């Protein structure tokens, strides 16, 4: 019987590693793959240069009025001139600093979430979803500490979009969690109530929810009782999105093996403790893509408040492009509005991918 | 041979577990039939039987992971009823290890071990960690304390699961086929820990097919089939002189291969 000799490990063949290996594996591995690479390159070649030319190379950046815009490129002068309308809406211009302050606070609390080494990162995060909304409300609304009161009718533009989206996101997640837990509850009354809530709100279009909130609701309220249109719209959005959120989270809860519930019970953990420490952390982690998907949808759905007369960033753009002084700037306006939404949605998307990577703790069992 | 006589004797008699005329159904399926069992404190019981015989279900009734519909179960003198307080009280005294370990994958080994002592026993964190490290050392896995369960082998995970239960200082340990999901190489490391635990006088109920383990540590072996306790005896008698034909058949199948 021949002896066993151990074979030493060798480096992998060059053709499977490095740039060449990457190209072979990803771009030209099969005939179909090669074909799709060629088509992809052709499409980029056809569409990218004209877009870049319009948006950057032939575009007009300098100047103060419509005469500054000539040539075939985009007229960014328009966006520059109307930037304050797009961002602050009809908020009084001498009070712009208050919104700037809130934007700054928002940035200060959120940017650290992208850096692991940042000290007190967790507390910044907690503050951003608890204290920050309250403080921001008082800063923006005023009426305290000598700040002039600004009616919500004057709120608008990108800042209004962010306010609605932020409130929606911060409130929809906890409501969604409670609804999802309720829907899986053993108690029939709670379960039925949650099912009805979810199915009703999920089954109506957001537009009709907003119409209900702005037009119908006041009819049902007693004489003389009014409450703010913005608040009503926000409540409508939160209800609507928490129903969606609940179903996303329920998906995560269902994916947690029964053994996890049993192990938690066997250790004597109560229902709420096993949910808080064992089940929800795992379930939420599993459905981060779904949660962020809902957040992004929510963020974009805020544009619908336009139809009940709230003046978000898209509303501001639409009102500006019909200005006869600025003919033919619709594309630029919509491009800007789209870009605003894209920036925030893309940030959320990147953050969620980061979170997924960070929370990954080896294979599941 | 039917089970020992059920007498109305709560914990004063020193019984860790007492099951009296217990029946359980899954829907219409009568899964446990007239179970009578007394386990003294410090006694080591091994429960075996073919799959589907109800052995796991029976031990899962002891910490109320399964609900029984008839009869009575007393654990350390406390009767298991719908009373949530009593269920919590019992679960605090009863540790359990599962076939698939059921460690919490999002927590480190150490956090797995300290979670319940901190939140159920209200132990300060530092003390809980100290206790956890003590038990992790006993199951010879102290150096893995900061890893996540997914980074450990099956045998290591099961040892962590045992340590996690021990951190709650249970009076009774339930083992539900703790080695069935393990590679042969890893079975021994888990059994070694269990033998050590048995030698220290822990009350243990083990559902297992490890007959070597049964011979070595069990005070009594129970054989179940079709939801009933068919036969129970001390290990020597049980293996060398089985009474019931069903037991003989089962033993011939698992021992002669």
mmCIF file of C-alpha atoms in Angstrom, chain A:
data_model
loop_
_atom_site.group_PDB
_atom_site.id
_atom_site.type_symbol
_atom_site.label_atom_id
_atom_site.label_comp_id
_atom_site.label_asym_id
_atom_site.label_seq_id
_atom_site.Cartn_x
_atom_site.Cartn_y
_atom_site.Cartn_z
ATOM 1 C CA UNK A 1 0.000 0.000 0.000
ATOM 2 C CA UNK A 2 1.500 3.292 -1.107
ATOM 3 C CA UNK A 3 1.920 6.088 1.418
ATOM 4 C CA UNK A 4 -0.329 9.117 1.459
ATOM 5 C CA UNK A 5 1.403 12.315 0.315
ATOM 6 C CA UNK A 6 -0.159 15.665 1.004
ATOM 7 C CA UNK A 7 -0.478 17.913 -2.057
ATOM 8 C CA UNK A 8 0.574 21.504 -1.475
ATOM 9 C CA UNK A 9 -1.874 24.274 -2.428
ATOM 10 C CA UNK A 10 -0.974 26.175 -5.606
ATOM 11 C CA UNK A 11 -2.146 29.653 -6.737
ATOM 12 C CA UNK A 12 -5.256 29.593 -8.938
ATOM 13 C CA UNK A 13 -4.741 29.790 -12.745
ATOM 14 C CA UNK A 14 -4.229 33.400 -13.929
ATOM 15 C CA UNK A 15 -7.165 33.182 -16.317
ATOM 16 C CA UNK A 16 -9.586 32.852 -13.390
ATOM 17 C CA UNK A 17 -8.365 35.734 -11.265
ATOM 18 C CA UNK A 18 -7.680 39.454 -11.650
ATOM 19 C CA UNK A 19 -9.147 41.713 -14.332
ATOM 20 C CA UNK A 20 -8.891 39.129 -17.101
ATOM 21 C CA UNK A 21 -10.615 36.548 -14.945
ATOM 22 C CA UNK A 22 -13.324 39.025 -14.040
ATOM 23 C CA UNK A 23 -13.982 39.912 -17.675
ATOM 24 C CA UNK A 24 -14.045 36.268 -18.709
ATOM 25 C CA UNK A 25 -16.402 35.342 -15.924
ATOM 26 C CA UNK A 26 -18.744 38.309 -16.045
ATOM 27 C CA UNK A 27 -18.764 39.735 -19.548
ATOM 28 C CA UNK A 28 -18.021 36.991 -22.051
ATOM 29 C CA UNK A 29 -18.632 33.730 -20.226
ATOM 30 C CA UNK A 30 -21.293 32.441 -22.671
ATOM 31 C CA UNK A 31 -22.427 33.501 -26.161
ATOM 32 C CA UNK A 32 -25.593 34.995 -24.670
ATOM 33 C CA UNK A 33 -23.561 36.875 -22.087
ATOM 34 C CA UNK A 34 -21.247 38.216 -24.818
ATOM 35 C CA UNK A 35 -24.258 39.339 -26.839
ATOM 36 C CA UNK A 36 -25.773 41.137 -23.858
ATOM 37 C CA UNK A 37 -22.435 42.814 -23.153
ATOM 38 C CA UNK A 38 -22.298 44.103 -26.734
ATOM 39 C CA UNK A 39 -25.916 45.324 -26.635
ATOM 40 C CA UNK A 40 -25.286 46.976 -23.272
ATOM 41 C CA UNK A 41 -22.219 48.804 -24.551
ATOM 42 C CA UNK A 42 -24.130 49.921 -27.665
ATOM 43 C CA UNK A 43 -26.993 51.314 -25.585
ATOM 44 C CA UNK A 44 -24.585 53.211 -23.358
ATOM 45 C CA UNK A 45 -22.852 54.581 -26.470
ATOM 46 C CA UNK A 46 -26.172 55.713 -27.963
ATOM 47 C CA UNK A 47 -27.839 57.295 -24.954
ATOM 48 C CA UNK A 48 -25.187 58.475 -22.540
ATOM 49 C CA UNK A 49 -23.421 61.124 -24.682
ATOM 50 C CA UNK A 50 -26.598 63.085 -25.624
ATOM 51 C CA UNK A 51 -27.806 63.084 -22.020
ATOM 52 C CA UNK A 52 -24.435 64.234 -20.711
ATOM 53 C CA UNK A 53 -24.271 66.852 -23.435
ATOM 54 C CA UNK A 54 -27.700 68.223 -22.564
ATOM 55 C CA UNK A 55 -27.246 68.109 -18.818
ATOM 56 C CA UNK A 56 -23.645 69.276 -18.542
ATOM 57 C CA UNK A 57 -21.620 70.194 -21.623
ATOM 58 C CA UNK A 58 -24.125 72.397 -23.487
ATOM 59 C CA UNK A 59 -26.016 73.414 -20.368
ATOM 60 C CA UNK A 60 -26.261 76.975 -19.073
ATOM 61 C CA UNK A 61 -25.219 77.449 -15.501
ATOM 62 C CA UNK A 62 -24.423 81.160 -15.324
ATOM 63 C CA UNK A 63 -26.755 84.117 -15.380
ATOM 64 C CA UNK A 64 -29.822 85.335 -13.536
ATOM 65 C CA UNK A 65 -32.723 85.343 -15.997
ATOM 66 C CA UNK A 66 -34.202 83.539 -18.966
ATOM 67 C CA UNK A 67 -31.944 85.395 -21.414
ATOM 68 C CA UNK A 68 -28.947 83.586 -20.007
ATOM 69 C CA UNK A 69 -30.272 80.400 -21.529
ATOM 70 C CA UNK A 70 -29.432 79.743 -25.148
ATOM 71 C CA UNK A 71 -28.198 76.831 -27.125
ATOM 72 C CA UNK A 72 -29.571 73.313 -26.931
ATOM 73 C CA UNK A 73 -28.506 72.456 -23.400
ATOM 74 C CA UNK A 74 -30.367 72.483 -20.144
ATOM 75 C CA UNK A 75 -31.225 75.784 -18.493
ATOM 76 C CA UNK A 76 -30.005 75.230 -14.937
ATOM 77 C CA UNK A 77 -30.209 78.995 -14.373
ATOM 78 C CA UNK A 78 -33.934 78.472 -13.920
ATOM 79 C CA UNK A 79 -33.415 75.907 -11.159
ATOM 80 C CA UNK A 80 -30.815 78.138 -9.538
ATOM 81 C CA UNK A 81 -33.151 81.145 -9.577
ATOM 82 C CA UNK A 82 -36.066 79.193 -8.169
ATOM 83 C CA UNK A 83 -34.051 77.077 -5.755
ATOM 84 C CA UNK A 84 -35.434 78.800 -2.679
ATOM 85 C CA UNK A 85 -39.003 78.142 -3.833
ATOM 86 C CA UNK A 86 -38.193 74.505 -4.542
ATOM 87 C CA UNK A 87 -36.507 73.974 -1.203
ATOM 88 C CA UNK A 88 -38.409 76.188 1.235
ATOM 89 C CA UNK A 89 -41.808 76.634 -0.455
ATOM 90 C CA UNK A 90 -43.588 79.739 0.813
ATOM 91 C CA UNK A 91 -41.789 79.723 4.117
ATOM 92 C CA UNK A 92 -40.942 83.357 4.998
ATOM 93 C CA UNK A 93 -37.514 84.092 3.590
ATOM 94 C CA UNK A 94 -36.227 85.787 6.751
ATOM 95 C CA UNK A 95 -36.927 82.530 8.594
ATOM 96 C CA UNK A 96 -35.093 80.252 6.127
ATOM 97 C CA UNK A 97 -32.358 79.737 8.724
ATOM 98 C CA UNK A 98 -34.767 77.692 10.793
ATOM 99 C CA UNK A 99 -35.199 75.147 8.021
ATOM 100 C CA UNK A 100 -31.452 75.245 7.370
ATOM 101 C CA UNK A 101 -30.924 74.476 11.046
ATOM 102 C CA UNK A 102 -33.218 71.468 10.812
ATOM 103 C CA UNK A 103 -31.464 70.258 7.664
ATOM 104 C CA UNK A 104 -28.157 70.610 9.486
ATOM 105 C CA UNK A 105 -29.440 68.682 12.517
ATOM 106 C CA UNK A 106 -30.717 65.991 10.199
ATOM 107 C CA UNK A 107 -27.336 65.709 8.528
ATOM 108 C CA UNK A 108 -25.447 65.737 11.832
ATOM 109 C CA UNK A 109 -27.506 62.860 13.213
ATOM 110 C CA UNK A 110 -27.641 60.764 10.049
ATOM 111 C CA UNK A 111 -24.207 61.088 8.509
ATOM 112 C CA UNK A 112 -22.499 59.305 11.465
ATOM 113 C CA UNK A 113 -24.714 56.277 10.754
ATOM 114 C CA UNK A 114 -22.485 55.619 7.761
ATOM 115 C CA UNK A 115 -19.306 55.441 9.838
ATOM 116 C CA UNK A 116 -18.755 52.571 12.229
ATOM 117 C CA UNK A 117 -15.933 54.186 14.134
ATOM 118 C CA UNK A 118 -17.996 57.218 15.113
ATOM 119 C CA UNK A 119 -18.448 57.425 18.900
ATOM 120 C CA UNK A 120 -21.999 57.583 20.327
ATOM 121 C CA UNK A 121 -23.276 56.544 16.907
ATOM 122 C CA UNK A 122 -26.122 54.613 18.491
ATOM 123 C CA UNK A 123 -27.260 57.629 20.528
ATOM 124 C CA UNK A 124 -27.194 59.852 17.454
ATOM 125 C CA UNK A 125 -29.399 57.296 15.757
ATOM 126 C CA UNK A 126 -31.845 57.097 18.655
ATOM 127 C CA UNK A 127 -31.991 60.885 18.924
ATOM 128 C CA UNK A 128 -32.645 61.225 15.212
ATOM 129 C CA UNK A 129 -35.892 59.269 15.461
ATOM 130 C CA UNK A 130 -37.071 60.462 18.878
ATOM 131 C CA UNK A 131 -35.880 63.900 19.941
ATOM 132 C CA UNK A 132 -35.139 65.291 16.506
ATOM 133 C CA UNK A 133 -38.696 65.176 15.109
ATOM 134 C CA UNK A 134 -40.024 66.994 18.193
ATOM 135 C CA UNK A 135 -37.299 69.643 18.208
ATOM 136 C CA UNK A 136 -37.637 70.103 14.454
ATOM 137 C CA UNK A 137 -41.358 70.599 14.787
ATOM 138 C CA UNK A 138 -40.879 73.434 17.262
ATOM 139 C CA UNK A 139 -38.117 75.017 15.214
ATOM 140 C CA UNK A 140 -40.140 74.912 11.996
ATOM 141 C CA UNK A 141 -43.543 75.698 13.434
ATOM 142 C CA UNK A 142 -42.279 78.312 15.883
ATOM 143 C CA UNK A 143 -44.504 79.958 18.469
ATOM 144 C CA UNK A 144 -41.998 79.133 21.235
ATOM 145 C CA UNK A 145 -38.840 80.803 22.504
ATOM 146 C CA UNK A 146 -39.645 83.973 20.622
ATOM 147 C CA UNK A 147 -39.731 82.207 17.261
ATOM 148 C CA UNK A 148 -42.409 83.566 15.002
ATOM 149 C CA UNK A 149 -45.207 81.090 14.347
ATOM 150 C CA UNK A 150 -45.291 79.839 10.761
ATOM 151 C CA UNK A 151 -48.567 78.313 9.581
ATOM 152 C CA UNK A 152 -48.299 74.887 7.951
ATOM 153 C CA UNK A 153 -49.895 76.410 4.840
ATOM 154 C CA UNK A 154 -46.603 78.201 4.316
ATOM 155 C CA UNK A 155 -44.542 75.061 4.549
ATOM 156 C CA UNK A 156 -43.576 73.684 1.200
ATOM 157 C CA UNK A 157 -41.030 72.486 -1.279
ATOM 158 C CA UNK A 158 -38.392 69.926 -0.537
ATOM 159 C CA UNK A 159 -38.579 70.689 3.178
ATOM 160 C CA UNK A 160 -42.263 69.703 3.249
ATOM 161 C CA UNK A 161 -41.499 66.540 1.306
ATOM 162 C CA UNK A 162 -38.828 65.646 3.851
ATOM 163 C CA UNK A 163 -41.081 66.431 6.809
ATOM 164 C CA UNK A 164 -43.897 64.238 5.542
ATOM 165 C CA UNK A 165 -41.578 61.415 4.517
ATOM 166 C CA UNK A 166 -39.640 61.527 7.773
ATOM 167 C CA UNK A 167 -42.738 61.479 9.954
ATOM 168 C CA UNK A 168 -44.157 58.710 7.786
ATOM 169 C CA UNK A 169 -41.018 56.594 8.050
ATOM 170 C CA UNK A 170 -40.487 57.105 11.769
ATOM 171 C CA UNK A 171 -44.114 56.354 12.623
ATOM 172 C CA UNK A 172 -44.921 53.628 10.095
ATOM 173 C CA UNK A 173 -42.220 51.232 11.288
ATOM 174 C CA UNK A 174 -43.335 50.860 14.927
ATOM 175 C CA UNK A 175 -47.018 50.773 13.925
ATOM 176 C CA UNK A 176 -46.166 48.177 11.306
ATOM 177 C CA UNK A 177 -44.358 46.046 13.883
ATOM 178 C CA UNK A 178 -47.324 46.176 16.251
ATOM 179 C CA UNK A 179 -49.783 45.348 13.474
ATOM 180 C CA UNK A 180 -47.654 42.442 12.275
ATOM 181 C CA UNK A 181 -47.392 41.034 15.793
ATOM 182 C CA UNK A 182 -51.111 41.568 16.267
ATOM 183 C CA UNK A 183 -51.908 39.737 13.082
ATOM 184 C CA UNK A 184 -49.949 36.733 14.342
ATOM 185 C CA UNK A 185 -51.408 36.960 17.837
ATOM 186 C CA UNK A 186 -53.215 34.029 19.433
ATOM 187 C CA UNK A 187 -55.926 36.365 20.674
ATOM 188 C CA UNK A 188 -58.737 36.322 18.113
ATOM 189 C CA UNK A 189 -60.030 39.827 18.792
ATOM 190 C CA UNK A 190 -56.651 41.484 18.435
ATOM 191 C CA UNK A 191 -55.869 39.386 15.388
ATOM 192 C CA UNK A 192 -59.158 40.243 13.705
ATOM 193 C CA UNK A 193 -58.758 43.942 14.422
ATOM 194 C CA UNK A 194 -55.275 43.954 12.932
ATOM 195 C CA UNK A 195 -56.363 41.987 9.876
ATOM 196 C CA UNK A 196 -59.241 44.388 9.246
ATOM 197 C CA UNK A 197 -57.026 47.431 9.711
ATOM 198 C CA UNK A 198 -54.349 46.111 7.377
ATOM 199 C CA UNK A 199 -56.731 44.930 4.686
ATOM 200 C CA UNK A 200 -58.783 48.121 4.707
ATOM 201 C CA UNK A 201 -55.843 50.495 4.444
ATOM 202 C CA UNK A 202 -53.978 48.323 2.012
ATOM 203 C CA UNK A 203 -57.033 47.975 -0.157
ATOM 204 C CA UNK A 204 -57.665 51.666 -0.845
ATOM 205 C CA UNK A 205 -55.517 53.881 -3.059
ATOM 206 C CA UNK A 206 -53.427 56.483 -1.247
ATOM 207 C CA UNK A 207 -55.109 59.200 -3.299
ATOM 208 C CA UNK A 208 -58.503 58.316 -1.889
ATOM 209 C CA UNK A 209 -57.028 58.175 1.616
ATOM 210 C CA UNK A 210 -55.726 61.701 1.137
ATOM 211 C CA UNK A 211 -59.038 62.914 -0.298
ATOM 212 C CA UNK A 212 -60.821 61.365 2.652
ATOM 213 C CA UNK A 213 -58.419 63.090 5.024
ATOM 214 C CA UNK A 214 -58.767 66.492 3.420
ATOM 215 C CA UNK A 215 -62.351 66.589 2.170
ATOM 216 C CA UNK A 216 -64.476 63.957 3.871
ATOM 217 C CA UNK A 217 -63.078 63.935 7.394
ATOM 218 C CA UNK A 218 -64.025 67.552 8.169
ATOM 219 C CA UNK A 219 -67.626 66.715 7.248
ATOM 220 C CA UNK A 220 -67.748 64.078 9.989
ATOM 221 C CA UNK A 221 -66.159 66.238 12.643
ATOM 222 C CA UNK A 222 -68.435 68.278 14.910
ATOM 223 C CA UNK A 223 -69.066 71.906 14.041
ATOM 224 C CA UNK A 224 -66.104 74.128 14.816
ATOM 225 C CA UNK A 225 -63.638 71.291 15.290
ATOM 226 C CA UNK A 226 -60.888 71.566 12.735
ATOM 227 C CA UNK A 227 -57.489 70.226 12.632
ATOM 228 C CA UNK A 228 -54.609 70.890 10.448
ATOM 229 C CA UNK A 229 -54.686 69.675 6.851
ATOM 230 C CA UNK A 230 -51.039 68.670 6.920
ATOM 231 C CA UNK A 231 -51.572 66.666 10.099
ATOM 232 C CA UNK A 232 -54.551 64.907 8.540
ATOM 233 C CA UNK A 233 -52.531 64.035 5.456
ATOM 234 C CA UNK A 234 -49.689 62.738 7.626
ATOM 235 C CA UNK A 235 -52.019 60.539 9.643
ATOM 236 C CA UNK A 236 -53.458 59.184 6.417
ATOM 237 C CA UNK A 237 -50.001 58.403 5.044
ATOM 238 C CA UNK A 238 -48.853 56.778 8.291
ATOM 239 C CA UNK A 239 -51.941 54.550 8.473
ATOM 240 C CA UNK A 240 -51.572 53.583 4.841
ATOM 241 C CA UNK A 241 -47.862 52.836 5.003
ATOM 242 C CA UNK A 242 -47.993 51.030 8.331
ATOM 243 C CA UNK A 243 -50.420 48.557 6.775
ATOM 244 C CA UNK A 244 -47.879 47.851 4.047
ATOM 245 C CA UNK A 245 -45.072 47.749 6.577
ATOM 246 C CA UNK A 246 -47.000 45.255 8.700
ATOM 247 C CA UNK A 247 -47.185 42.800 5.829
ATOM 248 C CA UNK A 248 -43.474 43.158 5.069
ATOM 249 C CA UNK A 249 -42.604 42.511 8.703
ATOM 250 C CA UNK A 250 -45.048 39.616 8.928
ATOM 251 C CA UNK A 251 -43.090 38.020 6.110
ATOM 252 C CA UNK A 252 -39.972 38.282 8.240
ATOM 253 C CA UNK A 253 -41.693 36.901 11.318
ATOM 254 C CA UNK A 254 -42.862 33.891 9.357
ATOM 255 C CA UNK A 255 -39.355 33.141 8.207
ATOM 256 C CA UNK A 256 -38.051 32.742 11.761
ATOM 257 C CA UNK A 257 -37.844 29.041 12.606
ATOM 258 C CA UNK A 258 -40.208 27.763 15.289
ATOM 259 C CA UNK A 259 -37.168 26.632 17.253
ATOM 260 C CA UNK A 260 -36.260 30.242 17.997
ATOM 261 C CA UNK A 261 -39.628 30.856 19.634
ATOM 262 C CA UNK A 262 -39.310 27.595 21.535
ATOM 263 C CA UNK A 263 -35.789 28.265 22.746
ATOM 264 C CA UNK A 264 -36.862 31.711 23.956
ATOM 265 C CA UNK A 265 -39.879 30.246 25.762
ATOM 266 C CA UNK A 266 -37.844 27.418 27.243
ATOM 267 C CA UNK A 267 -35.472 29.979 28.751
ATOM 268 C CA UNK A 268 -38.424 31.640 30.439
ATOM 269 C CA UNK A 269 -38.465 34.811 28.336
ATOM 270 C CA UNK A 270 -41.863 36.469 28.249
ATOM 271 C CA UNK A 271 -43.664 37.173 24.974
ATOM 272 C CA UNK A 272 -42.524 40.792 24.739
ATOM 273 C CA UNK A 273 -38.968 40.008 25.733
ATOM 274 C CA UNK A 274 -38.600 37.180 23.266
ATOM 275 C CA UNK A 275 -40.065 39.417 20.561
ATOM 276 C CA UNK A 276 -37.773 42.322 21.466
ATOM 277 C CA UNK A 277 -34.534 40.429 21.888
ATOM 278 C CA UNK A 278 -34.891 37.288 19.792
ATOM 279 C CA UNK A 279 -37.561 37.358 17.125
ATOM 280 C CA UNK A 280 -37.823 40.962 15.905
ATOM 281 C CA UNK A 281 -34.077 41.598 15.541
ATOM 282 C CA UNK A 282 -33.852 38.568 13.281
ATOM 283 C CA UNK A 283 -37.115 39.167 11.443
ATOM 284 C CA UNK A 284 -36.405 42.842 10.772
ATOM 285 C CA UNK A 285 -32.922 42.014 9.560
ATOM 286 C CA UNK A 286 -34.349 39.510 7.102
ATOM 287 C CA UNK A 287 -36.770 42.023 5.622
ATOM 288 C CA UNK A 288 -34.511 45.086 5.482
ATOM 289 C CA UNK A 289 -34.821 45.114 1.671
ATOM 290 C CA UNK A 290 -38.615 45.029 1.954
ATOM 291 C CA UNK A 291 -38.712 47.676 4.659
ATOM 292 C CA UNK A 292 -36.496 50.023 2.687
ATOM 293 C CA UNK A 293 -38.570 49.320 -0.389
ATOM 294 C CA UNK A 294 -41.621 50.502 1.520
ATOM 295 C CA UNK A 295 -39.738 53.548 2.819
ATOM 296 C CA UNK A 296 -38.713 54.484 -0.707
ATOM 297 C CA UNK A 297 -42.252 54.025 -1.978
ATOM 298 C CA UNK A 298 -43.481 56.157 0.905
ATOM 299 C CA UNK A 299 -40.955 58.855 0.139
ATOM 300 C CA UNK A 300 -42.102 59.090 -3.437
ATOM 301 C CA UNK A 301 -45.785 58.771 -2.568
ATOM 302 C CA UNK A 302 -45.536 61.997 -0.596
ATOM 303 C CA UNK A 303 -45.869 63.780 -3.943
ATOM 304 C CA UNK A 304 -49.543 62.816 -3.893
ATOM 305 C CA UNK A 305 -50.216 65.424 -1.206
ATOM 306 C CA UNK A 306 -50.129 67.779 -4.162
ATOM 307 C CA UNK A 307 -53.690 66.860 -5.049
ATOM 308 C CA UNK A 308 -55.041 68.019 -1.710
ATOM 309 C CA UNK A 309 -53.286 71.343 -2.069
ATOM 310 C CA UNK A 310 -50.111 70.752 -0.137
ATOM 311 C CA UNK A 311 -47.158 72.204 -1.909
ATOM 312 C CA UNK A 312 -44.288 69.704 -1.947
ATOM 313 C CA UNK A 313 -41.163 69.873 -4.089
ATOM 314 C CA UNK A 314 -42.976 68.567 -7.162
ATOM 315 C CA UNK A 315 -45.765 71.068 -6.548
ATOM 316 C CA UNK A 316 -43.222 73.864 -6.325
ATOM 317 C CA UNK A 317 -41.619 72.764 -9.578
ATOM 318 C CA UNK A 318 -44.971 72.517 -11.340
ATOM 319 C CA UNK A 319 -45.953 76.003 -10.273
ATOM 320 C CA UNK A 320 -42.603 77.403 -11.427
ATOM 321 C CA UNK A 321 -42.550 75.864 -14.896
ATOM 322 C CA UNK A 322 -45.786 77.546 -15.920
ATOM 323 C CA UNK A 323 -44.217 80.945 -15.275
ATOM 324 C CA UNK A 324 -44.437 82.785 -18.660
ATOM 325 C CA UNK A 325 -41.075 84.451 -17.954
ATOM 326 C CA UNK A 326 -39.417 81.069 -18.177
ATOM 327 C CA UNK A 327 -40.649 79.311 -21.296
ATOM 328 C CA UNK A 328 -39.648 75.736 -22.026
ATOM 329 C CA UNK A 329 -38.015 74.784 -18.759
ATOM 330 C CA UNK A 330 -40.339 71.910 -17.835
ATOM 331 C CA UNK A 331 -37.683 69.264 -18.471
ATOM 332 C CA UNK A 332 -35.185 71.004 -16.208
ATOM 333 C CA UNK A 333 -37.776 71.376 -13.459
ATOM 334 C CA UNK A 334 -38.866 67.763 -13.517
ATOM 335 C CA UNK A 335 -35.274 66.662 -13.842
ATOM 336 C CA UNK A 336 -34.440 68.566 -10.671
ATOM 337 C CA UNK A 337 -37.446 67.190 -8.781
ATOM 338 C CA UNK A 338 -36.585 63.681 -9.915
ATOM 339 C CA UNK A 339 -32.991 64.175 -8.885
ATOM 340 C CA UNK A 340 -34.030 65.329 -5.387
ATOM 341 C CA UNK A 341 -36.097 62.176 -4.905
ATOM 342 C CA UNK A 342 -33.417 59.968 -6.373
ATOM 343 C CA UNK A 343 -30.704 61.304 -4.051
ATOM 344 C CA UNK A 344 -32.696 60.504 -0.924
ATOM 345 C CA UNK A 345 -33.968 57.143 -2.159
ATOM 346 C CA UNK A 346 -30.500 56.101 -3.276
ATOM 347 C CA UNK A 347 -29.067 57.079 0.107
ATOM 348 C CA UNK A 348 -31.658 54.939 1.851
ATOM 349 C CA UNK A 349 -30.895 52.075 -0.462
ATOM 350 C CA UNK A 350 -27.144 52.284 0.183
ATOM 351 C CA UNK A 351 -27.707 52.541 3.911
ATOM 352 C CA UNK A 352 -29.873 49.448 3.897
ATOM 353 C CA UNK A 353 -27.238 47.473 1.999
ATOM 354 C CA UNK A 354 -24.667 48.563 4.548
ATOM 355 C CA UNK A 355 -26.928 47.539 7.381
ATOM 356 C CA UNK A 356 -27.512 44.131 5.838
ATOM 357 C CA UNK A 357 -23.794 43.524 5.502
ATOM 358 C CA UNK A 358 -23.129 44.673 9.029
ATOM 359 C CA UNK A 359 -25.849 42.553 10.611
ATOM 360 C CA UNK A 360 -24.791 39.430 8.793
ATOM 361 C CA UNK A 361 -23.494 37.013 11.421
ATOM 362 C CA UNK A 362 -22.625 33.883 9.505
ATOM 363 C CA UNK A 363 -25.033 31.305 8.189
ATOM 364 C CA UNK A 364 -28.409 30.916 9.696
ATOM 365 C CA UNK A 365 -29.512 27.939 11.665
#
